[in-house]
Short mmCIF file of C-alpha atoms in Angstrom, two decimals:
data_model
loop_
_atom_site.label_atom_id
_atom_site.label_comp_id
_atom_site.label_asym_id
_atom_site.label_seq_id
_atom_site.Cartn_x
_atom_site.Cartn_y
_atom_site.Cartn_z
CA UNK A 43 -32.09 -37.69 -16.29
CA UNK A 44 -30.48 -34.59 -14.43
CA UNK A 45 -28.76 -31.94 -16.19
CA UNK A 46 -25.05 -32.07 -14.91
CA UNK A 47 -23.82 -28.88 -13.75
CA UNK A 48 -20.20 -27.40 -14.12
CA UNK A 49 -17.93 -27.63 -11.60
CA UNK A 50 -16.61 -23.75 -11.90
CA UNK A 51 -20.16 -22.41 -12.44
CA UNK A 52 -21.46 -24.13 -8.92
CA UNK A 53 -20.65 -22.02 -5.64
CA UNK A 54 -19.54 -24.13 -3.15
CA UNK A 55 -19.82 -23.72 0.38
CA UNK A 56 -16.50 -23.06 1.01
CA UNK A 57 -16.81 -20.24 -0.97
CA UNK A 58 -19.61 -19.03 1.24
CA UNK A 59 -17.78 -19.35 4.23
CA UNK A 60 -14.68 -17.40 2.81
CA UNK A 61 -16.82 -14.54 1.78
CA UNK A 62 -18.85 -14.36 4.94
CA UNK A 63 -15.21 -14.03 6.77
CA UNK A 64 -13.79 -11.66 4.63
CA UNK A 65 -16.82 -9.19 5.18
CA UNK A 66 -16.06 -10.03 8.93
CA UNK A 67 -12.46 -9.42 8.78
CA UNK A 68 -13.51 -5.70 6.64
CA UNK A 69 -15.81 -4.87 9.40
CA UNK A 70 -13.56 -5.67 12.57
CA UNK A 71 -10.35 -4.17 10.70
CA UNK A 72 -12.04 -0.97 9.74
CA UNK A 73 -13.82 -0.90 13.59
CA UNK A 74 -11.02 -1.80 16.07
CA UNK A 75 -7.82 -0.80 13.24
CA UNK A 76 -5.17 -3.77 12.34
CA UNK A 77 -3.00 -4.42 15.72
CA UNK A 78 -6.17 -4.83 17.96
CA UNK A 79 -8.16 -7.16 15.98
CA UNK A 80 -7.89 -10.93 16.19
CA UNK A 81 -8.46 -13.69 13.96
CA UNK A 82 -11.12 -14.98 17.09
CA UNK A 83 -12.59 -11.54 17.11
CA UNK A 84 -13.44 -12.13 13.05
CA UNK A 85 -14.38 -15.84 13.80
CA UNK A 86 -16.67 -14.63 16.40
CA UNK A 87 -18.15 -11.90 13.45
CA UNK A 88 -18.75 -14.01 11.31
CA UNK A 89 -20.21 -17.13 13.38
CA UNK A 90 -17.46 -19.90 11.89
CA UNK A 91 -14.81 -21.67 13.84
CA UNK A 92 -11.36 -19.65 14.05
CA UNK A 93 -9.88 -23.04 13.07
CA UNK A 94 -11.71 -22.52 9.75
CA UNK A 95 -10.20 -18.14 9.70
CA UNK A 96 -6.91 -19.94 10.26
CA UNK A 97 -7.64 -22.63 7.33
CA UNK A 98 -8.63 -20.10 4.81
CA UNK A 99 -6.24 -17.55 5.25
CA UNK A 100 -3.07 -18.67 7.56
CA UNK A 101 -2.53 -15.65 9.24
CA UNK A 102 -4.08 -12.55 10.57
CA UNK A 103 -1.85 -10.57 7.50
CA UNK A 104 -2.96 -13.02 5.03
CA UNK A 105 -6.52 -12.13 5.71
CA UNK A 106 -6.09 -8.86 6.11
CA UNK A 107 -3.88 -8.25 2.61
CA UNK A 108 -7.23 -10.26 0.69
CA UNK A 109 -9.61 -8.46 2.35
CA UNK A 110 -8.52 -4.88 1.70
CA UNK A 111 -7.43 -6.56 -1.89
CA UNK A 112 -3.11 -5.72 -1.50
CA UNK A 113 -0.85 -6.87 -4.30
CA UNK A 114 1.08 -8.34 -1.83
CA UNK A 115 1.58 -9.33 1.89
CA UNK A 116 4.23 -6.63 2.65
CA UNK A 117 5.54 -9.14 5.90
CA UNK A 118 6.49 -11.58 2.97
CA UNK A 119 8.10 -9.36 1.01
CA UNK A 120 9.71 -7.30 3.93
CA UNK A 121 12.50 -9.59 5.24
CA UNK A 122 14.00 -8.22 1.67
CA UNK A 123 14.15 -5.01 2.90
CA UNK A 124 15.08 -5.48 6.36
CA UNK A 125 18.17 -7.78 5.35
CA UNK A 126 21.56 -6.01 4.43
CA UNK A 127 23.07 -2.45 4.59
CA UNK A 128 21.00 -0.34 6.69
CA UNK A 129 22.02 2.69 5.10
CA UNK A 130 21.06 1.31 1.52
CA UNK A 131 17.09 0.24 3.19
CA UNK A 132 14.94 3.50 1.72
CA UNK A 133 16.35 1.99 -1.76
CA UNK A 134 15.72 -1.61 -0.99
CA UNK A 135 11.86 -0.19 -0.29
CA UNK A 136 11.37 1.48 -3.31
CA UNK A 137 12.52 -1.52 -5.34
CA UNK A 138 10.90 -3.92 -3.48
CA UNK A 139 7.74 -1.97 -3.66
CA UNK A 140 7.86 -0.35 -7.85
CA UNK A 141 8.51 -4.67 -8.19
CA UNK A 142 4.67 -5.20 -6.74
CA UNK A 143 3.25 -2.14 -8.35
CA UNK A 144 4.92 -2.38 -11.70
CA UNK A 145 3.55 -5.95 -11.93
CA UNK A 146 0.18 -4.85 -10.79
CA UNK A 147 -0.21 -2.06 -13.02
CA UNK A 148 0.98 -4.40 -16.36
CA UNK A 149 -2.06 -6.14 -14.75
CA UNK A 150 -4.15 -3.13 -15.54
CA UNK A 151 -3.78 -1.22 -12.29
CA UNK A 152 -7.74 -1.20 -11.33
CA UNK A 153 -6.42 -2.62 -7.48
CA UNK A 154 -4.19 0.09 -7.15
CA UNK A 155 -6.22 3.29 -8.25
CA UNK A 156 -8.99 1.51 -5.97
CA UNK A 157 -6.36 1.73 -3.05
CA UNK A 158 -5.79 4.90 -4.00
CA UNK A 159 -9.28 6.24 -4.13
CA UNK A 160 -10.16 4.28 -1.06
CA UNK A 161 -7.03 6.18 0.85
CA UNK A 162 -8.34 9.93 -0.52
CA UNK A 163 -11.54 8.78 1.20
CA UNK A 164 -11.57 9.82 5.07
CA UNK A 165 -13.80 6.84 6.52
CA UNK A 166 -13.28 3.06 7.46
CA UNK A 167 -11.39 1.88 5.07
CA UNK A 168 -8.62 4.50 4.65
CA UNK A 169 -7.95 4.25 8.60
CA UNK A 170 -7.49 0.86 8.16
CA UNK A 171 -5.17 1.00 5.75
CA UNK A 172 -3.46 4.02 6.82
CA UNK A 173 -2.68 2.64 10.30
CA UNK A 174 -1.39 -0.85 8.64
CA UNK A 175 0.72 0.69 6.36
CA UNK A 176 2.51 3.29 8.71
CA UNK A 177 1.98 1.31 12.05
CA UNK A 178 2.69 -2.34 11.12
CA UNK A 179 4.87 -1.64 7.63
CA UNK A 180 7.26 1.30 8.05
CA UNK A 181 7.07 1.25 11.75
CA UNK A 182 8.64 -2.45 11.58
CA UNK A 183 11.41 -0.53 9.32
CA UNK A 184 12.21 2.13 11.59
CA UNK A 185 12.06 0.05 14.68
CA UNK A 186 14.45 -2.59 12.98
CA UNK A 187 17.01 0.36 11.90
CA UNK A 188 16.52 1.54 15.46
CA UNK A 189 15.61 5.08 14.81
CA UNK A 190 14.39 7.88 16.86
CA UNK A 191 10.79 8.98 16.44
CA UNK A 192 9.73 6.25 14.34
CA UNK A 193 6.45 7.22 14.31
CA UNK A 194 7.39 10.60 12.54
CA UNK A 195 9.31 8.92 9.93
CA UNK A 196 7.04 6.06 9.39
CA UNK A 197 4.52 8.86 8.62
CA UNK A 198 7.12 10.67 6.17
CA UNK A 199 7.64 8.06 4.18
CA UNK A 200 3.96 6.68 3.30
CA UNK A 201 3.52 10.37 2.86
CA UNK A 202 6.13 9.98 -0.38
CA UNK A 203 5.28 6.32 -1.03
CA UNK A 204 2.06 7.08 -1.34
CA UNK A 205 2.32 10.37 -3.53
CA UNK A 206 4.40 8.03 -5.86
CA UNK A 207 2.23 5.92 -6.58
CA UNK A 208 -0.40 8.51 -7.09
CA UNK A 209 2.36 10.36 -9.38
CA UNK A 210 3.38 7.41 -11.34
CA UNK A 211 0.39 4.57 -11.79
CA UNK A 212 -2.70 7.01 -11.20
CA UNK A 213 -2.36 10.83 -12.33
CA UNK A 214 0.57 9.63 -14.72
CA UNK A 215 2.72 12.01 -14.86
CA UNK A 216 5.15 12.25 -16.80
CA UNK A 217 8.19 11.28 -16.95
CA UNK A 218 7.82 9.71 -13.50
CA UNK A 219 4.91 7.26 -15.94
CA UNK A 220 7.23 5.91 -17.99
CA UNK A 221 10.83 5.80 -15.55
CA UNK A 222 12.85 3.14 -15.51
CA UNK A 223 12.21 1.30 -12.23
CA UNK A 224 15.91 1.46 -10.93
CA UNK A 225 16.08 4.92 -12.32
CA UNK A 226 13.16 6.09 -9.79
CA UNK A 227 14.84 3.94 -7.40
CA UNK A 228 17.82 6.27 -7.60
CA UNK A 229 15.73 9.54 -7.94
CA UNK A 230 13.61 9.12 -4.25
CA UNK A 231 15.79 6.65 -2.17
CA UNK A 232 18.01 9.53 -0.46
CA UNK A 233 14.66 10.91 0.15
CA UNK A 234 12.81 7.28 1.84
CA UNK A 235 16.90 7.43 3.51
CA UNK A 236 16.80 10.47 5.16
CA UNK A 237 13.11 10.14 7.06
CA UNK A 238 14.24 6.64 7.78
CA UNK A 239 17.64 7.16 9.20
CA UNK A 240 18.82 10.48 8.57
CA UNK A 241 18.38 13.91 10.79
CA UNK A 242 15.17 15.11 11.64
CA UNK A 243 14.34 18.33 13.29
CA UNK A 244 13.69 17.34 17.01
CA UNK A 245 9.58 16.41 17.89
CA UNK A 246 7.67 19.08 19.51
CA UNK B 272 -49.29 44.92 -3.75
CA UNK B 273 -46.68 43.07 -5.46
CA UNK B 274 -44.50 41.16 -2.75
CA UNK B 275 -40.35 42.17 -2.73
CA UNK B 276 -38.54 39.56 -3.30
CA UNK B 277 -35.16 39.84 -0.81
CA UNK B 278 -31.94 40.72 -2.85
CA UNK B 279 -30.53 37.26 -2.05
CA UNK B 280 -32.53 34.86 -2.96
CA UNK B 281 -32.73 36.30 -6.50
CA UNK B 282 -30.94 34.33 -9.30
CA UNK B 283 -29.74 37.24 -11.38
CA UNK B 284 -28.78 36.63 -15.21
CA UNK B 285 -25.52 37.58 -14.10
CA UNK B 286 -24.97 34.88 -12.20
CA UNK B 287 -26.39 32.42 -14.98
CA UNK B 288 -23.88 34.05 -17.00
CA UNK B 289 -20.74 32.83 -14.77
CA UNK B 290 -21.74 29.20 -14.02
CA UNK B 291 -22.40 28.64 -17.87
CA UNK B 292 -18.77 30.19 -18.48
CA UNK B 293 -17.51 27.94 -15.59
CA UNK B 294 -19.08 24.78 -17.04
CA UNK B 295 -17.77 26.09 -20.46
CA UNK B 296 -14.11 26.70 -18.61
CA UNK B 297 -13.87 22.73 -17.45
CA UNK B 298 -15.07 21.38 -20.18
CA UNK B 299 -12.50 22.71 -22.48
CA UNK B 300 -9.46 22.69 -19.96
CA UNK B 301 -10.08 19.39 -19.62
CA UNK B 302 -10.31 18.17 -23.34
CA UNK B 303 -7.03 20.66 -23.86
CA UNK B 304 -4.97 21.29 -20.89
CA UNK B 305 -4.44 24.38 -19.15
CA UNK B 306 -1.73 25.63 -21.76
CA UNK B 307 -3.61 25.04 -24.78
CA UNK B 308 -7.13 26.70 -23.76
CA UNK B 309 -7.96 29.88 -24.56
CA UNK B 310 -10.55 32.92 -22.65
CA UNK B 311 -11.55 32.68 -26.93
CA UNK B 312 -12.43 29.37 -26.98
CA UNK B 313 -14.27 29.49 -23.47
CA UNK B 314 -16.23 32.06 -24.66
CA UNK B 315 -16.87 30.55 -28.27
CA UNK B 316 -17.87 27.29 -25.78
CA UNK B 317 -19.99 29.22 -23.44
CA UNK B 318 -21.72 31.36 -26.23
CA UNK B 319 -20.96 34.34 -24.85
CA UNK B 320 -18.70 37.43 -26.02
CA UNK B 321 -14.97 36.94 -24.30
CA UNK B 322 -15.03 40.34 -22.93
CA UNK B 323 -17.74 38.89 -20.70
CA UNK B 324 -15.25 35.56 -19.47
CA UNK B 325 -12.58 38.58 -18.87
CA UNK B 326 -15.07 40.85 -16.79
CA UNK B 327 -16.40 38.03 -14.95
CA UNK B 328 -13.00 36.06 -14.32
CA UNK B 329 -9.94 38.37 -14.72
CA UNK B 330 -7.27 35.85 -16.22
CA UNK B 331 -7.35 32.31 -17.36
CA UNK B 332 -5.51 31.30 -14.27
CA UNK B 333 -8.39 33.07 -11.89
CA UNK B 334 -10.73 31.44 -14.18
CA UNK B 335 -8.92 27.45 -13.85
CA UNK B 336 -8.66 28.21 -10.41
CA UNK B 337 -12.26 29.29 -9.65
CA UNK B 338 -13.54 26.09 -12.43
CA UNK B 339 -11.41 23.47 -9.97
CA UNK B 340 -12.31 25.13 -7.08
CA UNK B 341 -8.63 25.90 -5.73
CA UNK B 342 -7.90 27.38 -2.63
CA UNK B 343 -5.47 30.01 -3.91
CA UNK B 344 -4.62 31.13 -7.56
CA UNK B 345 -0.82 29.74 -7.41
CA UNK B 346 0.44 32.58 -9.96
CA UNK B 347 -0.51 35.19 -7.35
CA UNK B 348 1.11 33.27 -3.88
CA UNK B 349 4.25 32.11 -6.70
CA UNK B 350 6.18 35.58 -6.30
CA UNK B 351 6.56 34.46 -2.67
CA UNK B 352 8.17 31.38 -3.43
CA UNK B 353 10.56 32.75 -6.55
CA UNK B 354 11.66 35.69 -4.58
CA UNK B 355 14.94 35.08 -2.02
CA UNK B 356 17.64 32.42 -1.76
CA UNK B 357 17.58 29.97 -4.34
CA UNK B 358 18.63 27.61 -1.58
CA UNK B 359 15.81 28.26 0.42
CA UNK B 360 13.22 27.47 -2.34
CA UNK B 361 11.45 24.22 -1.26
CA UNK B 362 11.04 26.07 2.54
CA UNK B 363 9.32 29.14 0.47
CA UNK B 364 7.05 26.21 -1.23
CA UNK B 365 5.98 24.57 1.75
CA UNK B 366 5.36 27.54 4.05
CA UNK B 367 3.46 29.26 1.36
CA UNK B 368 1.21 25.80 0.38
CA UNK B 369 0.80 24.45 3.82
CA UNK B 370 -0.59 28.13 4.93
CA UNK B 371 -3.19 27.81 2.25
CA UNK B 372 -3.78 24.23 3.11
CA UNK B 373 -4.12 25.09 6.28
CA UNK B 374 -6.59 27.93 6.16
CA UNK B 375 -8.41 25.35 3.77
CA UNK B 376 -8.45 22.75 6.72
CA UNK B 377 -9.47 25.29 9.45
CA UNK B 378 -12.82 26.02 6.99
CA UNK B 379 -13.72 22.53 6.85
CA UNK B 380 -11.20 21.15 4.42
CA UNK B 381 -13.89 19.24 2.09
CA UNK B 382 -12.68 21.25 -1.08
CA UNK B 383 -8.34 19.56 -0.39
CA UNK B 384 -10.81 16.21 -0.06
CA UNK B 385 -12.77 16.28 -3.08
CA UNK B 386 -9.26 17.84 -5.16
CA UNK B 387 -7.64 14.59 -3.70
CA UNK B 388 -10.53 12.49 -4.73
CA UNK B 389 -10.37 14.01 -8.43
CA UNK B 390 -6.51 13.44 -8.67
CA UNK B 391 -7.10 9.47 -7.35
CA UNK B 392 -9.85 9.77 -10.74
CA UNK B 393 -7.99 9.20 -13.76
CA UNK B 394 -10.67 11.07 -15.90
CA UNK B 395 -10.36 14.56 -16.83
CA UNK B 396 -10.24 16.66 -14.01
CA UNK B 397 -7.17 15.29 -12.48
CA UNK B 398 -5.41 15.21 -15.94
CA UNK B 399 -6.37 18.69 -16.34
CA UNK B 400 -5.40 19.15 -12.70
CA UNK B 401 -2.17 17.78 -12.46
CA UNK B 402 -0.66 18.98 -15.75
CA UNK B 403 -1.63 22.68 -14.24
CA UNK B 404 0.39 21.71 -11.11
CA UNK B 405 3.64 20.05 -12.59
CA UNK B 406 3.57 22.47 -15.81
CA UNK B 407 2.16 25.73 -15.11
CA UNK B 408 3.46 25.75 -10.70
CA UNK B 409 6.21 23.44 -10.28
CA UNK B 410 7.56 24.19 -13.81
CA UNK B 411 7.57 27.83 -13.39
CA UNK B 412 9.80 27.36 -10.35
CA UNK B 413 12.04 25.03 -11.71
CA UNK B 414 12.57 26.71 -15.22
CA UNK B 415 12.98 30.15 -12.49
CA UNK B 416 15.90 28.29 -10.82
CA UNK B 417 17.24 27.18 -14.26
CA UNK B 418 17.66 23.60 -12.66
CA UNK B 419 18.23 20.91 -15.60
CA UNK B 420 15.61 18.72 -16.17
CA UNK B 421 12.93 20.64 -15.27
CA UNK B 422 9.76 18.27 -16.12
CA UNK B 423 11.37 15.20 -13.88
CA UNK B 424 12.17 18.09 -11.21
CA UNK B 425 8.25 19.49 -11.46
CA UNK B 426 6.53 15.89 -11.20
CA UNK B 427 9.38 14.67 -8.12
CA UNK B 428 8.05 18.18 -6.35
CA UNK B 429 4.29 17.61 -7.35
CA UNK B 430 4.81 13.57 -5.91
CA UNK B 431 6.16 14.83 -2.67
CA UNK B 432 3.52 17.29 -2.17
CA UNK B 433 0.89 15.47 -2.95
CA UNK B 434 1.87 12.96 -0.55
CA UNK B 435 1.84 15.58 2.41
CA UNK B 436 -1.59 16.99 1.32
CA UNK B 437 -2.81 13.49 1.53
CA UNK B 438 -1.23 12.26 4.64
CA UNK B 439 -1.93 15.80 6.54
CA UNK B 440 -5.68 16.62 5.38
CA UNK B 441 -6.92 13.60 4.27
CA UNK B 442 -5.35 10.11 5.51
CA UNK B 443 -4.76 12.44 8.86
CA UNK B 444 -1.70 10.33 10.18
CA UNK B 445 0.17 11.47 12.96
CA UNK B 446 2.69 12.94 13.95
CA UNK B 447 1.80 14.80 10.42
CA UNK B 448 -1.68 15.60 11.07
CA UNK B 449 -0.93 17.62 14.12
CA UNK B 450 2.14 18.74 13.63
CA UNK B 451 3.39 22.60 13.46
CA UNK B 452 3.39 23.87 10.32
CA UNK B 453 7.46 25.29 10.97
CA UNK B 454 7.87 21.66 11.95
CA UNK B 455 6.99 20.28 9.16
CA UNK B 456 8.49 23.10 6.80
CA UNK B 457 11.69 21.31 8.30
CA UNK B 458 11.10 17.77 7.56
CA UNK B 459 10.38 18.18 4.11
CA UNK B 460 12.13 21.30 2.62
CA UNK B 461 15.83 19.10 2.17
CA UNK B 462 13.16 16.62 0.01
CA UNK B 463 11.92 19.72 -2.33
CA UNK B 464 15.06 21.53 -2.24
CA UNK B 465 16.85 18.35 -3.43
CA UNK B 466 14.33 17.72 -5.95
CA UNK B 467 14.41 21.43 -7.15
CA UNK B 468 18.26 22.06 -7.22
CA UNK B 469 19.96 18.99 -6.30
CA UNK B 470 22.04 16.44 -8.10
CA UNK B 471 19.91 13.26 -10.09
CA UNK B 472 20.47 10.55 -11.48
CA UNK B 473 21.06 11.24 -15.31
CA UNK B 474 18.03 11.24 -17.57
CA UNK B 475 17.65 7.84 -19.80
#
């Protein structure tokens, strides 16, 4: 008589094949950057059926949130930010975004100090990430609001997004560690207002 | 004949002398923080008399900046910044840091990489690191302006900056990576200034 084995313990296939796409999807991200990679290009990679990209992970921001390991998909969460007063957006950000890092850090935080880490590293992965987060995240902001030079001030504010979280969930200091969210809400959304929408000395 | 051995390649006891002083130096700035070590204990640490840490090092700031491998000893590019218009405070900051940075970067930048890299570490060195910054730097500015909450004020300035560094030297995104240093003395001095002598939300 065979020894049943347990369901969890087994790896299935599928499993397989969802691994062997995400390392696909890591490589072609991190080689060709977020806008010029395709779901086909990643199929192709990883010698499965796109059908089968498209089955495990919906949509080319799907994969690419799992496969760099996000809290979030920022295009689902950014229609909350985009919608109302443009004038109140850089706070509608920062609470939007201390929501998805507050609840990942009472998870223990290890995703976002890897994030982190992986950004203060200068290869593949922090390119990848860089250029998704200013190119397809703020940039949709600042070309929604209609700004001038949104490239500038897609770049100014991941460069305070990203020193807050650094500030508040890695180095920990204080009391940025232990602020109330809505009270760090108040303290940096003129700040995430005025590189989104308000004057900016003129490109040279 | 005995052969000469050339001057340089020597290891004098000298030498010997300062790395066991600097290993002595981050070992106890990191299990006390910046304000609480003494050139005593280093010397107790380091087994050697604390004249010796003094001859070798100067001042406990030369000696933290030389153990973290700093580009500049803040306390002797901080006159620049506390001197002038009050108003004109976070400009001083940034023109002052980003011309170290930037001399940094022209030499190869791998010493703004690795401090980056130790901050993203939530071990020792970017405690010890970060406390220096927000409460020996930022806190001597903001206790020189005689702004009101001065710890909130130091960490909002130590966020920001941190984010530039990052997005300039490391993450490299443009329009920041390129940009003129006046340029971007513009785009971020209302940010600093704000955070140094502007109105926020009250404590809680």
């Amino acid at each position: 008589m065979t020894q049943q084995i347990p369901q969890r313990a087994r790896r299935s296939e599928g499993d397989d094949t969802r691994e062997t796409i995400l390392v696909a999807a890591r490589h072609e991200f991190s080689a060709s950057g977020y806008a010029k990679t395709t779901m086909r290009a990643i199929a192709r990679t990883a010698g499965v059926d796109p059908a089968l990209v498209h089955y495990y992970f919906g949509s080319k921001e799907k994969l690419f949130a799992t496969a760099v390991d996000l809290p979030a998909v920022p295009g689902e969460v950014l229609r909350q930010v985009l919608d109302g007063d443009p004038e109140q957006t850089g706070a509608r950000i920062l609470r939007t975004a201390l929501t998805v890092w507050d609840t990942e850090a009472a998870g223990g935080g290890g995703r976002l100090t890897a994030l982190l880490r992986s950004l203060a590293d200068d290869h593949g992965p922090a390119t990848m990430l860089r250029e998704y987060l200013t190119n397809q995240v703020f940039a949709r902001i600042t070309t929604h609001l209609g700004s001038d030079q949104p490239q500038l001030r897609a770049a100014l504010c991941f460069s305070q997004a990203v020193g807050l979280i650094l500030t508040r969930f890695v180095v920990r200091a204080e009391p940025i560690a232990s602020a109330d969210r809505e009270f760090l809400v108040q303290c940096y959304a003129p700040t995430l207002q005025r590189y989104l929408t308000g004057p900016l000395p003129a490109a040279r």
